[in-house]
PDB file of C-alpha atoms in Angstrom:
ATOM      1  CA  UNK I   1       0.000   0.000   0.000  1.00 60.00           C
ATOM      2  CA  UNK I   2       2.219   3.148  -0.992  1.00 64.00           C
ATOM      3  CA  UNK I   3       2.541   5.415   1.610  1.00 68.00           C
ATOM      4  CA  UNK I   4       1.682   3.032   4.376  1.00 71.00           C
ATOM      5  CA  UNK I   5       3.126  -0.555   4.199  1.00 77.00           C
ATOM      6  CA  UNK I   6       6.165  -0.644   1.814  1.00 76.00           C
ATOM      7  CA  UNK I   7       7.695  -4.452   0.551  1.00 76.00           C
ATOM      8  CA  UNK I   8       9.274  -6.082   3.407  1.00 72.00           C
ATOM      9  CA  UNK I   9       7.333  -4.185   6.114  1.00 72.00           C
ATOM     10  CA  UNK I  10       6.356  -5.527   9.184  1.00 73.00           C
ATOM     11  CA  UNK I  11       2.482  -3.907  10.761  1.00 77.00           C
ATOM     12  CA  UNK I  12       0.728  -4.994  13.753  1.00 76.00           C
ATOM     13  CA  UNK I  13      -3.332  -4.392  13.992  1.00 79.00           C
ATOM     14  CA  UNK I  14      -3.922  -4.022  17.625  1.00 76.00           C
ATOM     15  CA  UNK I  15      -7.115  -3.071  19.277  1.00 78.00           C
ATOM     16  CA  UNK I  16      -9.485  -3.887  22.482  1.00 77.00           C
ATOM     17  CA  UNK I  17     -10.976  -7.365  22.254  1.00 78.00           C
ATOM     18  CA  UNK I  18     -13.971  -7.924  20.298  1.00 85.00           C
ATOM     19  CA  UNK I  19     -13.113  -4.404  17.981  1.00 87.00           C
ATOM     20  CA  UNK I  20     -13.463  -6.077  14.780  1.00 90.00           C
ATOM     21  CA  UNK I  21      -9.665  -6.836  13.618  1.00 89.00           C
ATOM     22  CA  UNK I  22     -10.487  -9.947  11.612  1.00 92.00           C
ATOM     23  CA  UNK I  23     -12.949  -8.255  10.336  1.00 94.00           C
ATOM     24  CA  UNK I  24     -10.687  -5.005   9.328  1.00 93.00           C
ATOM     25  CA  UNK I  25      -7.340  -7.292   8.243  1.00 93.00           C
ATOM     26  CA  UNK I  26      -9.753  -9.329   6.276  1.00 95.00           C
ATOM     27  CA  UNK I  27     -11.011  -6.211   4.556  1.00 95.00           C
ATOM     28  CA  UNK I  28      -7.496  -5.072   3.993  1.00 94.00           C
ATOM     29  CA  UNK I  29      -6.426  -8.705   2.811  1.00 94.00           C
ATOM     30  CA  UNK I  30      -9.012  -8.541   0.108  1.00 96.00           C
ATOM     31  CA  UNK I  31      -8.388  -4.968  -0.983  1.00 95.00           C
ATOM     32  CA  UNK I  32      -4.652  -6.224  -1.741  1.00 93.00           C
ATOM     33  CA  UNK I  33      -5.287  -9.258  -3.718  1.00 95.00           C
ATOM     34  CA  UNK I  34      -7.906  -7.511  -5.340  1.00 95.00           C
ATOM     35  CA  UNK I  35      -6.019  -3.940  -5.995  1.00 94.00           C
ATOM     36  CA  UNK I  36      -9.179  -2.457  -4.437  1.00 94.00           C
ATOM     37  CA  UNK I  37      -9.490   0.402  -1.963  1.00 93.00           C
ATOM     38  CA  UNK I  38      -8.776  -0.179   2.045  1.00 93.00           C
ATOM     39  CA  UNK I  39      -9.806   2.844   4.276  1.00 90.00           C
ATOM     40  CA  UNK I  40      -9.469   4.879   1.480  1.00 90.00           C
ATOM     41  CA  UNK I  41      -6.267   4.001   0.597  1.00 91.00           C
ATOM     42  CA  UNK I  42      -5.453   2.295  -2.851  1.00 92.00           C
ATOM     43  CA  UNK I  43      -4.008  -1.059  -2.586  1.00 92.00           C
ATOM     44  CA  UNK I  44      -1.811  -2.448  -5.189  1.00 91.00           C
ATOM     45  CA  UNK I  45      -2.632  -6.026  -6.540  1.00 93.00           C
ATOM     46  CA  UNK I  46      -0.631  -8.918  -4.515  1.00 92.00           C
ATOM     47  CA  UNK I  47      -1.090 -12.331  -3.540  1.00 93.00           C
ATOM     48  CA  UNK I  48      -2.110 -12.296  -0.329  1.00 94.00           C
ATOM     49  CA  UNK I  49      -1.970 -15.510   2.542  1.00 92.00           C
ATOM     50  CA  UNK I  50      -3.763 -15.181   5.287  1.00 94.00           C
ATOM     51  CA  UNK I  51      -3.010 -17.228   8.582  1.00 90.00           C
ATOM     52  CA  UNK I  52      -5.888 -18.257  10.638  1.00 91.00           C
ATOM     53  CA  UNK I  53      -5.363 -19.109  14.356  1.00 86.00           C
ATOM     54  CA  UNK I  54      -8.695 -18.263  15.607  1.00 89.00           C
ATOM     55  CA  UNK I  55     -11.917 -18.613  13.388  1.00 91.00           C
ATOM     56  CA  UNK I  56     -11.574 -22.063  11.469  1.00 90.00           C
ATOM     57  CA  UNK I  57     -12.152 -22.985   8.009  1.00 91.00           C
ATOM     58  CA  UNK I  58     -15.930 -22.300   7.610  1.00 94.00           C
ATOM     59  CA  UNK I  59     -16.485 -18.608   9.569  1.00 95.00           C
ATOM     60  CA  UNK I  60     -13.193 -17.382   7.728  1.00 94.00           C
ATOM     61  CA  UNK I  61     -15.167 -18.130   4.327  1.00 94.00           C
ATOM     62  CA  UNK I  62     -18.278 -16.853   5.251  1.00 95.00           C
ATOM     63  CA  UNK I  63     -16.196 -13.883   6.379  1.00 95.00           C
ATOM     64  CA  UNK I  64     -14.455 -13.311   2.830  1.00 95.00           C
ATOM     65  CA  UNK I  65     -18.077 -14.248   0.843  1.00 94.00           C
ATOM     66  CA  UNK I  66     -19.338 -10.876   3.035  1.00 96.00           C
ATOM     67  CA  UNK I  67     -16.793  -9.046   2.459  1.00 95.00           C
ATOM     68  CA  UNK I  68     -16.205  -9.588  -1.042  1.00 94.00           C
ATOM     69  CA  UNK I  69     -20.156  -9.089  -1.425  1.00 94.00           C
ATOM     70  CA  UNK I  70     -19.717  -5.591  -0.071  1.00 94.00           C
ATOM     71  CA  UNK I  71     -17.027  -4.346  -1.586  1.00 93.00           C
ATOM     72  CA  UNK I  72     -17.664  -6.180  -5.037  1.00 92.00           C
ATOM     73  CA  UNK I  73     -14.185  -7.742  -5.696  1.00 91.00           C
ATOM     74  CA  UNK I  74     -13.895  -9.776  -8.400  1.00 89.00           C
ATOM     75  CA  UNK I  75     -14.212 -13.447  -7.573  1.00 89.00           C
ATOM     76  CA  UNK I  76     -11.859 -14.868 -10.519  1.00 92.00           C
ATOM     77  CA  UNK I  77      -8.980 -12.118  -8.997  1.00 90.00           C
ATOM     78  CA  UNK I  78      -9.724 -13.499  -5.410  1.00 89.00           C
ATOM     79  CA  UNK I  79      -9.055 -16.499  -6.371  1.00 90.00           C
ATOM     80  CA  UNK I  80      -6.032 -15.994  -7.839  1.00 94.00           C
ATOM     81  CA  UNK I  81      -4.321 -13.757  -5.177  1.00 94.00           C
ATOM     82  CA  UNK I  82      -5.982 -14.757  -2.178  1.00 96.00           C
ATOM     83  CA  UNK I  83      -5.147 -18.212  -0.115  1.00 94.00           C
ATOM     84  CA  UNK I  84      -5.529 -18.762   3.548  1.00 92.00           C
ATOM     85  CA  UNK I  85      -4.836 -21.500   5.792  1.00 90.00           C
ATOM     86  CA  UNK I  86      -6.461 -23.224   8.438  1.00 87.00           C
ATOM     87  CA  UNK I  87      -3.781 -23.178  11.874  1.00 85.00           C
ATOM     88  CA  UNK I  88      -6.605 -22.844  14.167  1.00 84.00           C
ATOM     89  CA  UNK I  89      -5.889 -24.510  17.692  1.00 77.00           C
ATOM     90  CA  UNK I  90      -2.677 -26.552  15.924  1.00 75.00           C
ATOM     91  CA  UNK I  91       0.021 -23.562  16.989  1.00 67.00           C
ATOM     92  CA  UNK I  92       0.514 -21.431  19.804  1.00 69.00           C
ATOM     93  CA  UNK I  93       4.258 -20.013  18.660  1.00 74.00           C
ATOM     94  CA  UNK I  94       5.817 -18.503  15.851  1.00 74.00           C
ATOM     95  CA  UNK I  95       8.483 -20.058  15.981  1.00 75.00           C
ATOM     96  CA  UNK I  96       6.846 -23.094  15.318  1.00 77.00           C
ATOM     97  CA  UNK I  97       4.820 -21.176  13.034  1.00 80.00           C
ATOM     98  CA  UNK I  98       6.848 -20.395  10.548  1.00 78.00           C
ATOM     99  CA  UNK I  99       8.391 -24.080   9.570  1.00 80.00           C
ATOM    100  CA  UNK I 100       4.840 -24.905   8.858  1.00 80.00           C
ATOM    101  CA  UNK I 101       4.004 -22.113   6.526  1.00 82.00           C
ATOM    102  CA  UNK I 102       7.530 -22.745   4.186  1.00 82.00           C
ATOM    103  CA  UNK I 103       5.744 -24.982   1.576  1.00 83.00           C
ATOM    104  CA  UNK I 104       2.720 -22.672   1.247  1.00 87.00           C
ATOM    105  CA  UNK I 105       4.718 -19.446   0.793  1.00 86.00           C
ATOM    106  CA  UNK I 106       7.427 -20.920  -1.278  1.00 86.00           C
ATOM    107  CA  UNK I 107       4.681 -22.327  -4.036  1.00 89.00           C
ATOM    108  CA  UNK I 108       2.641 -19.371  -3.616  1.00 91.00           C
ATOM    109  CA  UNK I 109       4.793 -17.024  -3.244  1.00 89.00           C
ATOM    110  CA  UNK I 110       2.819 -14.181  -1.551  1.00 89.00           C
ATOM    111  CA  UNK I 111       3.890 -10.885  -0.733  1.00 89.00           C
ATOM    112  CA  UNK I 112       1.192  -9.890   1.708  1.00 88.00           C
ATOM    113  CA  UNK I 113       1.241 -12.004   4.928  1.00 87.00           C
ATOM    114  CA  UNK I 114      -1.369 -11.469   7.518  1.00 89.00           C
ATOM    115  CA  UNK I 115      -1.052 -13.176  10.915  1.00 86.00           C
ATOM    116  CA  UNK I 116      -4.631 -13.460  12.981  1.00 84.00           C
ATOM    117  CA  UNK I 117      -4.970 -12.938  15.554  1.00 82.00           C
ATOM    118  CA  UNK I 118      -1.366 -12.344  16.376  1.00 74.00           C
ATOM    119  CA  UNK I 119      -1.899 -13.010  20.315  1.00 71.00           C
ATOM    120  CA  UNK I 120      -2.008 -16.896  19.516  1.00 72.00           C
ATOM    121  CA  UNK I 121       1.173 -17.150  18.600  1.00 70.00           C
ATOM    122  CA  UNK I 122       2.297 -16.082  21.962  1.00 70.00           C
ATOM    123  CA  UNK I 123       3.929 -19.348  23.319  1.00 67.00           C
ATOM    124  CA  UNK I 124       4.855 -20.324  26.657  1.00 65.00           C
ATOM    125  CA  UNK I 125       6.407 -17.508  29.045  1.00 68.00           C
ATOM    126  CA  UNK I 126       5.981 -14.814  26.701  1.00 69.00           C
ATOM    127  CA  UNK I 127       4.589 -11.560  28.148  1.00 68.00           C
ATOM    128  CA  UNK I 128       3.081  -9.361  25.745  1.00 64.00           C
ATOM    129  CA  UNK I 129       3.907  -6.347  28.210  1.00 68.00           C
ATOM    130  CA  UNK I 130       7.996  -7.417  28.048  1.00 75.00           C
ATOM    131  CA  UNK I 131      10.233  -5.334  25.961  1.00 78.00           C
ATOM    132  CA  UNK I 132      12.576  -7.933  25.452  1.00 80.00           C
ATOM    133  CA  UNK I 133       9.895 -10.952  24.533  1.00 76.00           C
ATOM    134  CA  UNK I 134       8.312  -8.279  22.140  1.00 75.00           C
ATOM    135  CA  UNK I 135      11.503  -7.619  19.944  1.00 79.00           C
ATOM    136  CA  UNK I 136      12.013 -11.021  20.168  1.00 78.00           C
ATOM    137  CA  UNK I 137       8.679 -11.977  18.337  1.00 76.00           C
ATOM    138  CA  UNK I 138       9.124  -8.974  16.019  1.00 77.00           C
ATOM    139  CA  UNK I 139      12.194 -10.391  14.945  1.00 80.00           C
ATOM    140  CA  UNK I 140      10.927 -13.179  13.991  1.00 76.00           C
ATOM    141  CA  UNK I 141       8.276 -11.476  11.919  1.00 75.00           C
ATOM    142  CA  UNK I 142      11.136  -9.295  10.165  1.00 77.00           C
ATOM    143  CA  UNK I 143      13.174 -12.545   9.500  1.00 78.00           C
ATOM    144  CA  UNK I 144      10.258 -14.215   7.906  1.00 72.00           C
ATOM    145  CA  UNK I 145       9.037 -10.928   5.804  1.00 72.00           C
ATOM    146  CA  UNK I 146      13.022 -10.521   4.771  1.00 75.00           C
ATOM    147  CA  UNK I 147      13.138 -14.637   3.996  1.00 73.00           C
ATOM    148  CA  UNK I 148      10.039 -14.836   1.840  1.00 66.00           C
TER     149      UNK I 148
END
């Protein structure tokens, strides 16, 4: 998205429980494989993977189908720019994360990845509120944007 999130970029969504983030990164997901318009911003096509750790297979898909009702993106460029997959309740780290999603981003090749909801992937002893545990798990998100 020029101007906001250049190649290689690392963002974190973060909100109050319950404020509609799926919802929002789902929106912006869309927008990007689609080259359509996300909070008034215009998003250049990519392909786009998007990591579920929360809703499972069937509310995700509903989700999209809503979304791309409302904003009318075009189902055939949805399909080709836009893959998600399933992690929900099978990882709770990203470092574990990331071995898993290798095949998928290597034959798909995406250049949008969005992580939800990032607070899943805490793993044991991690506090959110740490400095240290923080730049920890940003660093792994910069190594994996840098890698793929």
């Amino acid at each position: 998205m020029p101007g906001v999130l250049r190649d290689g970029e690392v963002a974190i969504l973060n909100a109050g429980r319950k404020s509609k983030k799926t919802w929002a990164l789902l929106d912006f997901a869309i927008a990007t494989a689609t080259g359509g318009r996300w909070l008034g911003w215009q998003c250049e096509p990519r392909r786009v993977l998007f990591v579920d750790l929360e809703l499972g297979e069937r509310v995700l898909l509903s989700r999209v189908k809503a979304i791309q009702a409302a904003t009318q993106a075009c189902p055939k460029t949805l399909d080709e720019r836009f893959r998600y997959v399933d992690h929900r309740g099978s990882v709770t780290d990203l470092q574990k994360l990331i071995p898993k999603l290798v095949r998928t981003v290597r034959e798909f090749k995406p250049e949008l990845i969005v992580l939800d909801p990032v607070y899943r992937l805490r793993g044991e002893n991690f506090d959110e509120n740490s400095n240290g545990d923080m730049a920890r798990a940003m660093g792994h998100l910069f190594a994996m944007a840098r890698d793929t």
